[in-house]
Coordinates of C-alpha atoms in Angstrom, one line a residue:
Chain A
M15 CA -1.0 -14.5 -32.4
S16 CA -2.6 -11.5 -30.9
L17 CA -3.8 -11.2 -27.2
S18 CA -7.5 -11.3 -28.2
E19 CA -6.9 -14.4 -30.3
K20 CA -4.9 -16.1 -27.6
Y21 CA -7.0 -15.1 -24.6
P22 CA -10.4 -14.0 -26.0
K23 CA -12.4 -14.6 -22.7
E24 CA -9.8 -12.9 -20.5
V25 CA -9.5 -9.8 -22.7
K26 CA -13.3 -9.4 -22.8
R27 CA -13.5 -9.8 -19.0
L28 CA -10.8 -7.3 -18.4
L29 CA -12.3 -4.7 -20.7
S30 CA -15.8 -5.2 -19.1
K31 CA -14.4 -3.8 -15.8
Y32 CA -14.3 -0.3 -17.1
P33 CA -16.7 2.1 -18.8
P34 CA -16.4 1.4 -22.6
E35 CA -15.4 5.0 -23.3
Y36 CA -12.5 4.7 -20.9
K37 CA -11.1 1.3 -22.0
R38 CA -7.6 2.7 -21.7
S39 CA -7.9 1.7 -18.0
A40 CA -7.4 -1.9 -19.1
V41 CA -3.8 -1.2 -20.2
M42 CA -2.4 -2.4 -16.9
P43 CA -4.3 -5.8 -16.7
L44 CA -3.6 -6.4 -20.4
L45 CA 0.1 -5.9 -19.8
Y46 CA 0.1 -8.5 -17.1
L47 CA -1.6 -10.8 -19.6
A48 CA 0.9 -10.0 -22.2
Q49 CA 3.8 -10.7 -19.8
R50 CA 2.5 -14.1 -18.8
E51 CA 4.3 -16.3 -21.2
E52 CA 7.7 -14.7 -21.9
G53 CA 8.1 -12.9 -18.6
Y54 CA 8.4 -9.6 -20.4
V55 CA 6.3 -7.5 -22.7
T56 CA 7.4 -7.8 -26.4
K57 CA 7.2 -5.0 -28.9
A58 CA 4.6 -6.9 -30.8
A59 CA 2.4 -7.2 -27.6
M60 CA 2.7 -3.4 -27.0
K61 CA 1.5 -2.8 -30.5
D62 CA -1.3 -5.2 -30.0
I63 CA -2.5 -3.5 -26.8
A64 CA -2.2 -0.1 -28.4
G65 CA -4.5 -1.3 -31.1
L66 CA -7.0 -2.8 -28.7
L67 CA -7.3 0.4 -26.6
E68 CA -6.9 2.9 -29.4
I69 CA -3.8 4.6 -27.9
T70 CA -0.3 4.9 -29.3
E71 CA 2.5 2.3 -28.8
T72 CA 4.5 5.1 -27.1
E73 CA 1.8 5.5 -24.5
V74 CA 1.8 1.7 -23.8
A75 CA 5.6 1.8 -23.6
S76 CA 5.5 4.7 -21.2
I77 CA 3.4 2.5 -18.8
V78 CA 5.8 -0.4 -19.1
G79 CA 8.7 1.9 -18.3
F80 CA 7.0 3.6 -15.4
Y81 CA 5.9 0.6 -13.3
T82 CA 8.5 -1.8 -11.8
L83 CA 6.5 -5.0 -12.3
Y84 CA 6.5 -4.7 -16.1
H85 CA 9.6 -5.7 -17.9
D86 CA 10.8 -5.1 -21.5
E87 CA 13.7 -7.4 -21.4
K88 CA 14.0 -11.1 -20.9
A89 CA 15.3 -12.4 -17.5
G90 CA 15.1 -15.6 -15.5
K91 CA 11.9 -17.6 -15.6
Y92 CA 11.4 -16.4 -12.0
R93 CA 12.3 -13.0 -10.7
M94 CA 13.2 -13.4 -7.0
Q95 CA 12.6 -9.9 -5.6
V96 CA 14.0 -9.4 -2.2
C97 CA 12.9 -6.5 -0.1
A98 CA 15.9 -4.7 1.3
D99 CA 14.1 -1.6 2.5
L100 CA 14.6 0.0 6.0
P101 CA 12.2 -2.2 8.1
C102 CA 13.4 -5.5 6.4
A103 CA 17.0 -4.3 6.6
L104 CA 16.6 -3.8 10.4
R105 CA 15.8 -7.5 10.5
G106 CA 18.7 -8.8 8.4
A107 CA 17.5 -8.4 4.8
D108 CA 20.9 -7.1 3.6
Q109 CA 22.8 -10.1 5.0
F110 CA 20.1 -12.5 3.6
L111 CA 20.5 -11.0 0.1
E112 CA 24.3 -11.0 0.2
S113 CA 24.4 -14.6 1.4
L114 CA 21.8 -15.8 -1.1
C115 CA 23.8 -14.2 -3.9
G116 CA 26.9 -15.9 -2.6
N117 CA 25.2 -19.3 -2.5
L118 CA 24.0 -18.9 -6.1
G119 CA 27.3 -17.4 -7.3
I120 CA 25.6 -14.4 -8.9
K121 CA 25.2 -10.7 -8.2
V122 CA 22.0 -8.7 -7.7
G123 CA 20.4 -8.2 -11.1
E124 CA 22.0 -11.3 -12.6
T125 CA 20.4 -14.6 -13.6
T126 CA 21.5 -18.2 -12.8
A127 CA 23.3 -20.0 -15.6
D128 CA 20.3 -22.3 -16.2
G129 CA 18.0 -19.2 -16.8
L130 CA 15.8 -20.1 -13.9
V131 CA 16.2 -17.3 -11.3
T132 CA 17.0 -13.6 -11.5
I133 CA 17.8 -12.0 -8.2
E134 CA 16.5 -8.4 -7.7
S135 CA 16.6 -6.0 -4.8
V136 CA 13.3 -4.2 -4.5
M137 CA 11.4 -1.6 -2.4
C138 CA 9.0 -2.3 0.4
L139 CA 6.6 -5.2 -0.2
A140 CA 4.3 -4.6 2.9
A141 CA 5.6 -7.6 4.8
C142 CA 7.9 -5.8 7.2
D143 CA 7.1 -8.0 10.2
K144 CA 8.1 -11.1 8.3
A145 CA 11.6 -10.3 7.1
P146 CA 13.7 -11.6 5.5
M147 CA 11.2 -12.0 2.7
F148 CA 10.8 -11.9 -1.1
Q149 CA 8.3 -12.3 -3.8
M150 CA 8.6 -14.5 -6.8
Q151 CA 7.3 -13.0 -10.0
G152 CA 6.9 -15.8 -12.5
P153 CA 4.6 -17.3 -15.2
D154 CA 1.8 -17.8 -12.6
G155 CA 1.8 -14.4 -11.1
I156 CA 3.4 -13.2 -7.9
E157 CA 3.9 -15.3 -4.8
Y158 CA 5.1 -14.1 -1.3
H159 CA 7.7 -16.0 0.7
E160 CA 8.1 -14.7 4.2
N161 CA 10.3 -15.4 7.3
M162 CA 12.8 -16.9 4.9
T163 CA 16.3 -18.3 5.5
V164 CA 19.0 -18.9 2.9
D165 CA 18.7 -22.7 3.3
R166 CA 14.9 -22.7 2.7
T167 CA 15.3 -20.4 -0.2
M168 CA 17.9 -22.7 -1.8
E169 CA 15.5 -25.6 -1.3
L170 CA 12.8 -23.6 -3.0
I171 CA 15.0 -23.0 -6.0
E172 CA 16.0 -26.7 -6.1
A173 CA 12.2 -27.6 -6.1
L174 CA 11.5 -25.2 -9.0
K175 CA 14.4 -26.6 -10.9
K176 CA 13.0 -30.2 -10.5
S177 CA 9.5 -29.2 -11.4
G178 CA 10.8 -27.5 -14.5
E179 CA 12.7 -30.6 -15.6
A180 CA 9.6 -32.8 -15.0
K181 CA 7.5 -30.8 -17.4
Chain B
M25 CA -11.1 -5.9 24.3
A26 CA -12.5 -7.6 21.2
H27 CA -11.1 -6.4 17.9
I28 CA -13.1 -4.1 15.7
L29 CA -10.9 -4.3 12.6
L30 CA -8.8 -7.4 13.1
R31 CA -11.9 -9.4 14.0
H32 CA -10.5 -12.6 12.5
R33 CA -8.3 -12.8 15.7
D34 CA -11.4 -13.3 17.8
I35 CA -13.7 -15.0 15.2
P36 CA -12.1 -17.9 13.3
N37 CA -12.9 -18.1 9.6
I38 CA -14.6 -14.7 9.4
N39 CA -13.2 -14.6 5.8
Q40 CA -15.9 -17.1 4.9
I41 CA -19.2 -15.6 4.0
D42 CA -21.4 -17.8 6.2
V43 CA -19.3 -17.0 9.3
Y44 CA -19.4 -13.3 8.4
K45 CA -23.1 -13.4 8.0
K46 CA -23.6 -15.2 11.3
N47 CA -21.7 -12.5 13.1
G48 CA -24.0 -9.7 11.8
G49 CA -22.3 -9.3 8.4
F50 CA -24.1 -7.2 5.8
E51 CA -26.8 -6.2 8.2
A52 CA -25.5 -2.6 8.3
F53 CA -25.4 -2.4 4.5
K54 CA -28.9 -4.0 4.1
N55 CA -30.4 -1.7 6.7
A56 CA -28.8 1.4 5.1
V57 CA -30.0 0.6 1.6
K58 CA -33.5 -0.3 2.8
K59 CA -34.1 2.2 5.5
M60 CA -31.6 5.1 5.5
K61 CA -31.1 8.1 3.2
P62 CA -27.6 8.3 1.8
E63 CA -26.9 11.6 3.6
D64 CA -27.9 10.0 6.9
V65 CA -25.2 7.3 6.4
T66 CA -22.7 10.1 5.8
N67 CA -23.8 11.9 8.9
V68 CA -23.3 8.9 11.2
V69 CA -19.8 8.5 9.9
K70 CA -19.2 12.3 10.3
N71 CA -20.5 12.2 13.9
S72 CA -18.3 9.1 14.8
G73 CA -15.2 11.2 14.4
L74 CA -13.6 8.7 12.0
R75 CA -10.5 10.1 10.3
G76 CA -8.7 8.7 7.3
R77 CA -6.3 5.9 8.2
G78 CA -4.1 6.2 5.1
G79 CA -1.9 8.8 6.7
A80 CA -3.5 12.2 6.3
G81 CA -6.2 11.8 9.0
F82 CA -8.8 13.8 7.2
P83 CA -12.4 13.4 8.6
T84 CA -14.0 10.7 6.5
G85 CA -17.6 11.8 6.7
T86 CA -16.6 15.4 5.8
K87 CA -14.8 14.1 2.7
W88 CA -18.0 12.2 1.6
S89 CA -20.1 15.3 2.0
F90 CA -17.9 17.2 -0.4
M91 CA -19.1 15.1 -3.4
D92 CA -20.4 17.3 -6.2
N93 CA -24.1 16.3 -6.7
K94 CA -24.4 18.2 -10.0
N95 CA -21.9 15.9 -11.7
W96 CA -22.6 12.2 -12.2
P97 CA -21.8 9.3 -12.1
H98 CA -20.0 9.1 -8.7
Y99 CA -17.2 6.6 -7.9
V100 CA -15.7 5.1 -4.8
V101 CA -12.1 3.9 -4.9
A102 CA -10.6 2.0 -2.1
N103 CA -6.9 2.8 -1.7
A104 CA -5.2 -0.6 -1.2
D105 CA -1.8 0.5 -2.6
E106 CA -0.2 0.1 0.8
S107 CA 3.5 0.8 0.0
E108 CA 4.9 2.9 2.8
P109 CA 7.9 1.1 4.2
G110 CA 6.7 -0.1 7.6
T111 CA 3.0 -0.5 6.7
F112 CA 1.4 -3.9 6.4
K113 CA -2.1 -3.6 7.9
D114 CA -4.3 -3.4 4.8
R115 CA -3.1 -6.7 3.5
E116 CA -4.0 -8.5 6.8
I117 CA -7.5 -6.9 6.7
M118 CA -8.1 -8.0 3.0
E119 CA -6.8 -11.5 3.5
Q120 CA -8.4 -12.2 6.9
N121 CA -11.5 -10.0 7.2
P122 CA -12.3 -9.2 3.6
F123 CA -16.1 -9.0 3.9
Q124 CA -16.0 -6.3 6.5
F125 CA -13.8 -4.2 4.2
L126 CA -16.0 -4.9 1.2
E127 CA -19.1 -4.0 3.2
G128 CA -17.4 -0.7 4.1
V129 CA -16.8 -0.1 0.4
A130 CA -20.5 -0.8 -0.2
L131 CA -21.7 1.5 2.5
A132 CA -19.4 4.3 1.3
S133 CA -20.8 3.8 -2.2
Y134 CA -24.4 3.9 -1.1
A135 CA -23.6 7.1 1.0
V136 CA -22.3 9.0 -2.0
G137 CA -24.5 7.4 -4.7
A138 CA -21.9 5.4 -6.5
N139 CA -23.0 2.4 -8.5
A140 CA -19.4 1.3 -9.3
A141 CA -16.5 1.0 -6.8
Y142 CA -12.9 0.0 -7.5
V143 CA -10.3 -1.5 -5.1
Y144 CA -6.9 -0.3 -6.3
M145 CA -4.3 -2.7 -5.0
R146 CA -0.6 -2.6 -5.4
G147 CA 0.5 -5.0 -8.1
E148 CA 2.4 -7.1 -5.6
F149 CA -1.0 -8.1 -4.0
W150 CA -1.6 -10.4 -6.9
Q151 CA -2.8 -13.3 -4.7
V152 CA -4.9 -11.0 -2.5
A153 CA -6.6 -9.6 -5.6
A154 CA -7.5 -13.1 -6.8
F155 CA -8.9 -13.9 -3.3
L156 CA -10.9 -10.6 -3.2
D157 CA -12.3 -11.4 -6.7
E158 CA -13.7 -14.7 -5.3
K159 CA -15.2 -12.9 -2.3
I160 CA -16.8 -10.3 -4.5
A161 CA -18.3 -13.1 -6.7
E162 CA -19.8 -14.7 -3.5
M163 CA -21.4 -11.4 -2.5
E164 CA -22.9 -11.1 -6.0
K165 CA -24.2 -14.7 -5.7
E166 CA -25.9 -14.0 -2.4
G167 CA -27.4 -10.7 -3.5
F168 CA -25.2 -8.3 -1.6
L169 CA -23.8 -6.8 -4.8
G170 CA -25.5 -6.5 -8.2
D171 CA -28.7 -4.9 -9.6
K172 CA -31.7 -3.7 -7.5
L173 CA -30.3 -4.7 -4.1
F174 CA -32.7 -5.8 -1.4
G175 CA -35.6 -5.0 -3.6
T176 CA -34.7 -1.3 -4.0
D177 CA -33.5 0.6 -7.0
Y178 CA -29.9 0.7 -5.8
S179 CA -27.3 -1.2 -7.8
L180 CA -23.6 -1.7 -7.0
R181 CA -20.7 -3.5 -8.5
I182 CA -17.2 -3.7 -7.0
Y183 CA -14.1 -4.3 -9.2
T184 CA -10.4 -4.9 -8.3
H185 CA -7.7 -3.2 -10.2
L186 CA -4.0 -4.1 -9.8
G187 CA -1.2 -1.5 -9.9
A188 CA 2.2 -2.6 -10.9
G189 CA 4.8 -1.4 -8.4
A190 CA 4.8 2.4 -7.8
Y191 CA 4.8 3.9 -4.3
I192 CA 3.5 7.2 -5.7
C193 CA 0.1 5.5 -6.6
G194 CA -0.8 5.7 -3.0
E195 CA -1.2 9.4 -3.5
E196 CA -4.9 9.7 -4.4
T197 CA -4.6 11.7 -7.6
A198 CA -1.7 9.6 -8.9
L199 CA -3.8 6.5 -8.1
L200 CA -6.6 7.9 -10.2
E201 CA -4.3 8.6 -13.1
S202 CA -3.0 5.1 -12.9
M203 CA -6.5 3.7 -12.9
E204 CA -7.2 5.7 -16.0
G205 CA -4.3 3.7 -17.7
K206 CA -1.7 6.4 -17.4
R207 CA 1.6 6.8 -15.6
G208 CA 1.0 7.4 -11.9
Q209 CA 1.8 11.0 -11.6
P210 CA -0.1 13.3 -9.2
R211 CA -2.5 15.9 -10.5
V212 CA -2.5 19.6 -9.5
R213 CA -5.0 20.1 -6.7
P214 CA -7.5 21.7 -6.4
P215 CA -9.8 20.4 -7.9
F216 CA -9.9 17.5 -5.3
P217 CA -11.3 14.1 -6.2
P218 CA -14.8 14.7 -4.7
S219 CA -15.3 17.3 -7.5
F220 CA -12.9 15.9 -10.2
G221 CA -11.8 12.3 -9.6
L222 CA -11.9 9.1 -11.7
Y223 CA -12.7 9.9 -15.4
G224 CA -13.2 13.5 -14.2
K225 CA -16.2 12.5 -12.1
P226 CA -16.7 13.0 -8.4
T227 CA -14.8 10.3 -6.5
V228 CA -14.2 9.4 -2.9
V229 CA -10.8 7.8 -2.3
N230 CA -10.5 6.0 1.1
N231 CA -7.9 3.8 2.7
V232 CA -8.8 0.1 3.3
E233 CA -8.6 0.5 7.1
T234 CA -10.8 3.6 7.1
L235 CA -13.5 1.7 5.1
T236 CA -13.3 -1.4 7.4
N237 CA -14.4 0.8 10.3
V238 CA -17.6 1.8 8.6
P239 CA -19.9 -1.3 9.0
L240 CA -19.5 -1.4 12.8
I241 CA -20.0 2.3 13.1
L242 CA -23.3 2.0 11.2
A243 CA -24.2 -1.1 13.3
N244 CA -23.4 0.3 16.7
G245 CA -23.7 4.1 16.2
A246 CA -21.4 7.1 16.2
D247 CA -21.4 7.5 20.0
W248 CA -20.2 3.9 20.4
Y249 CA -17.2 4.6 18.1
K250 CA -16.5 8.0 19.7
S251 CA -16.4 6.4 23.2
M252 CA -13.1 4.8 22.2
G253 CA -9.9 6.6 21.7
T254 CA -9.3 10.3 22.7
A255 CA -11.0 13.6 22.1
D256 CA -8.6 14.3 19.2
S257 CA -8.5 10.9 17.6
A258 CA -11.7 8.8 17.9
G259 CA -11.8 5.0 17.8
V260 CA -9.2 2.4 17.1
K261 CA -6.2 2.1 14.9
I262 CA -4.0 -0.7 13.6
F263 CA -0.4 0.0 14.5
S264 CA 2.1 -1.8 12.2
L265 CA 5.1 -2.4 14.4
S266 CA 8.4 -3.3 12.8
G267 CA 12.2 -3.0 13.1
R268 CA 14.2 -4.0 16.1
V269 CA 11.4 -5.3 18.4
K270 CA 10.9 -8.8 19.7
K271 CA 7.4 -9.2 18.4
P272 CA 6.8 -7.2 15.2
G273 CA 3.3 -7.3 13.8
N274 CA -0.1 -5.5 13.6
Y275 CA -1.7 -4.4 16.8
E276 CA -5.1 -2.9 17.0
L277 CA -5.4 -0.4 19.9
P278 CA -7.7 2.4 20.8
F279 CA -6.0 5.8 20.3
G280 CA -4.4 7.1 23.5
K281 CA -2.1 4.3 24.5
T282 CA 1.6 5.2 24.6
F283 CA 4.6 4.3 22.5
R284 CA 5.8 2.4 25.6
D285 CA 2.6 0.3 25.6
L286 CA 3.0 -0.5 22.0
I287 CA 6.7 -1.2 21.9
Y288 CA 7.4 -2.8 25.3
G289 CA 3.8 -4.1 26.0
E290 CA 2.6 -5.5 22.7
G291 CA 5.9 -5.7 20.9
G292 CA 7.7 -7.4 23.8
G293 CA 10.5 -4.8 24.0
I294 CA 13.7 -4.4 22.0
M295 CA 15.6 -7.4 20.4
D296 CA 18.4 -8.6 22.7
D297 CA 17.1 -6.2 25.3
R298 CA 19.2 -3.4 23.8
P299 CA 18.4 0.3 24.6
I300 CA 15.9 1.9 22.2
K301 CA 17.3 4.9 20.2
A302 CA 14.8 6.2 17.7
I303 CA 11.2 5.8 16.6
M304 CA 9.7 6.5 13.1
P305 CA 6.0 6.6 13.8
A306 CA 4.9 7.0 10.1
G307 CA 7.2 4.7 8.2
A308 CA 10.0 5.9 5.9
S309 CA 8.1 9.2 5.5
S310 CA 8.4 9.9 9.1
S311 CA 10.5 12.3 11.2
L312 CA 12.9 10.6 13.5
I313 CA 11.9 10.9 17.1
V314 CA 14.6 10.6 19.9
A315 CA 13.2 7.7 21.9
D316 CA 13.6 9.3 25.4
E317 CA 11.3 8.8 28.4
K318 CA 9.0 11.7 27.3
A319 CA 8.6 10.2 23.8
L320 CA 7.9 6.7 25.2
D321 CA 5.1 8.2 27.4
T322 CA 3.5 10.1 24.6
Q323 CA 0.0 9.1 23.6
L324 CA -0.6 7.5 20.3
E325 CA -3.0 10.0 18.7
Y326 CA -2.6 12.5 15.9
A327 CA -2.2 15.6 18.1
A328 CA 0.1 14.2 20.8
V329 CA 2.6 12.8 18.3
R330 CA 2.8 16.2 16.7
T331 CA 4.2 17.7 19.9
L332 CA 7.2 15.4 19.3
G333 CA 7.9 17.1 16.0
A334 CA 6.5 14.1 13.9
D335 CA 3.2 12.8 12.5
L336 CA 1.4 9.6 13.3
G337 CA 0.6 9.2 9.6
S338 CA -0.5 5.6 8.8
A339 CA 0.9 4.5 12.2
S340 CA 3.6 2.3 10.8
V341 CA 6.0 2.4 13.8
I342 CA 9.6 1.5 12.9
V343 CA 11.8 0.9 16.0
I344 CA 15.5 1.6 15.9
D345 CA 17.9 0.5 18.6
D346 CA 21.4 1.6 19.7
T347 CA 23.1 -0.8 17.3
V348 CA 21.9 1.2 14.3
S349 CA 23.5 4.4 13.0
I350 CA 21.2 7.1 11.8
D351 CA 23.3 7.9 8.7
W352 CA 22.6 4.4 7.6
V353 CA 18.9 4.8 8.3
I354 CA 18.6 7.9 6.1
S355 CA 20.7 6.3 3.3
K356 CA 17.9 3.7 3.2
T357 CA 15.1 6.2 3.2
I358 CA 16.8 8.3 0.5
H359 CA 17.4 5.3 -1.6
F360 CA 13.7 4.5 -1.4
F361 CA 12.5 8.0 -2.3
K362 CA 15.0 8.3 -5.1
H363 CA 13.6 5.1 -6.6
E364 CA 9.9 6.1 -6.0
S365 CA 10.0 9.8 -7.1
C366 CA 7.6 9.9 -10.1
G367 CA 9.8 12.5 -11.8
K368 CA 7.1 15.1 -12.4
C369 CA 8.4 17.9 -10.0
T370 CA 12.0 18.9 -10.5
P371 CA 12.9 19.6 -6.8
C372 CA 11.8 16.0 -5.9
R373 CA 13.3 14.3 -8.9
E374 CA 16.7 16.1 -8.8
G375 CA 16.8 16.6 -5.0
N376 CA 16.5 12.9 -4.3
H377 CA 19.1 12.1 -6.9
W378 CA 21.6 14.5 -5.3
M379 CA 20.7 13.5 -1.7
L380 CA 21.5 9.9 -2.7
N381 CA 24.9 10.9 -4.2
V382 CA 25.8 13.0 -1.1
V383 CA 24.7 10.3 1.4
N384 CA 26.7 7.7 -0.4
R385 CA 29.7 10.0 0.0
I386 CA 29.0 10.4 3.7
E387 CA 28.8 6.6 4.1
H388 CA 32.2 6.1 2.3
G389 CA 34.6 8.6 3.7
H390 CA 33.2 11.3 5.8
K391 CA 33.6 15.0 5.2
P392 CA 31.8 17.5 7.6
E393 CA 30.8 19.8 4.7
D394 CA 28.9 16.9 3.1
V395 CA 26.5 16.8 6.0
T396 CA 25.8 20.5 5.7
L397 CA 25.3 20.1 1.9
L398 CA 22.8 17.2 2.4
L399 CA 20.8 19.3 4.9
N400 CA 20.9 22.2 2.4
V401 CA 19.6 20.0 -0.5
A402 CA 16.8 18.6 1.7
K403 CA 15.6 22.0 2.9
Q404 CA 15.6 23.3 -0.7
M405 CA 13.1 20.5 -1.6
Q406 CA 10.6 21.3 1.1
G407 CA 7.4 23.1 0.1
K408 CA 8.2 23.0 -3.6
C409 CA 6.4 19.9 -4.9
L410 CA 2.9 19.0 -6.1
C411 CA 2.4 16.1 -3.7
A412 CA 3.8 15.1 -0.3
L413 CA 6.4 12.7 -1.7
G414 CA 9.0 15.4 -2.1
E415 CA 8.3 16.5 1.5
F416 CA 8.4 13.0 2.9
A417 CA 11.8 12.3 1.4
T418 CA 13.3 15.1 3.5
M419 CA 11.7 14.3 6.9
A420 CA 14.1 11.6 8.1
V421 CA 17.1 13.4 6.5
V422 CA 16.5 16.7 8.3
T423 CA 15.4 15.3 11.6
G424 CA 18.1 12.7 11.5
I425 CA 20.9 15.2 11.1
E426 CA 19.4 17.7 13.5
R427 CA 18.3 15.3 16.3
F428 CA 21.2 12.7 16.1
P429 CA 24.2 14.9 15.3
Q430 CA 26.6 12.4 16.9
D431 CA 25.9 9.9 14.1
F432 CA 27.1 12.4 11.5
K433 CA 30.5 13.2 12.9
A434 CA 33.5 12.2 10.8

């Protein structure tokens, strides 16, 4: 099913933000929409967006490739993106990341065996005074978690696991 | 002193429209639209001495006056891409004092004759964007945005637009490319956005903090604003303080306080009471300052910080103590810029790649010639790129090696 069939109202609203002759501007919001269900943008969705905006599939793919929040491969349901940039690292982000990976038994870039969480190390998230911190990119968008400890992060993962089982 | 930008710290719930209105909210915008000519609004901002808070410090009113009046429509774009490591002020403004920021966007739009304004936010601010969308809808409902405002012919709509994780989109022309649905790569300048901006139309791009100053400047006058701060840097600034301090956070201060006031006064001093070693006043893009007594007593304003061989930039002050080695610091900044280089200019793309390789070698088995090589690569990048990213990537590297040579000995 195409995006405009699946989310007709949303597609219309997104397109209405920009002058009709410059509808290409809607490529970024449409990619977020396309990524909502699978957690990554499928080839079919890129083709679909290209058609909607009258640009080529290659142009859409170049946007997916350029920006870090778009993905073209499947990963865990949640991407746990830990900031390990200089200000966070000065407040223990590297140790937090290492110890979190140790607890989960995976390396940075890997996904837990149940497919729930992928751990990523990312650049500055504008929360330098609240390190260690990470954002969770998942089906419902992006959520910040600040002033975190490994214990509280493990509890969060446990809660996500339970809510997934309940559904 | 009462806050001017972080007003939520004095007035609880100012992010609710009724509370904002009760505290004089939207009066400046209403008054401007009903009683002032657009160029008069620009003149007040010009006379206030307000300079861009995103990092460049360009006079705001002057920028507005550059708009090409032979080419229409005009656009205003608020730069909410806040991605400099060490900067976290715009997010606090948008979450806690959103209406003052949006009123600033509206005033800028009226001043330059724009009927549409966009807030370009970094993609990570997903929740903030949803929140701002609600606030914009409330303003529309109450008649502060929409068609024929306050019974005049002026109409304005504000839209949010989310980026998707690219530091370079904080550069204004890369931001505009991104808004047009392209990869965020900087344009060749000139032409500058006030003559060729969004969709090739005249566009003002201002940082969130800059715009948040505007409603109170219009309400209280240019002289009121100029009475704060220093002759070089008028008004107040939010300092994002991070790193090895006891109380990191945002602190709003008039220009002219010292690094000592900020770090030891507001920030409570260094963690575990260690000695301070270095200061990066403008985030990862910053030169490294040796934190001696002279530096600590230097005033926080654009001109004074320059006498220390650094720039104040967006005032994202990263504090480094004596437990930290500077070779590690620059490996972090190089890693960042290597990741964030957009790839358009060869010296930046290749230079960052090689700097990362060399600094990794320095960290794992030190050879003195590698330090010379790293300095050599950095200096070859300088002055050769379209935008400032290529330049920023070398600042900590060059000043780190030159000012902290003891940390680069084998």
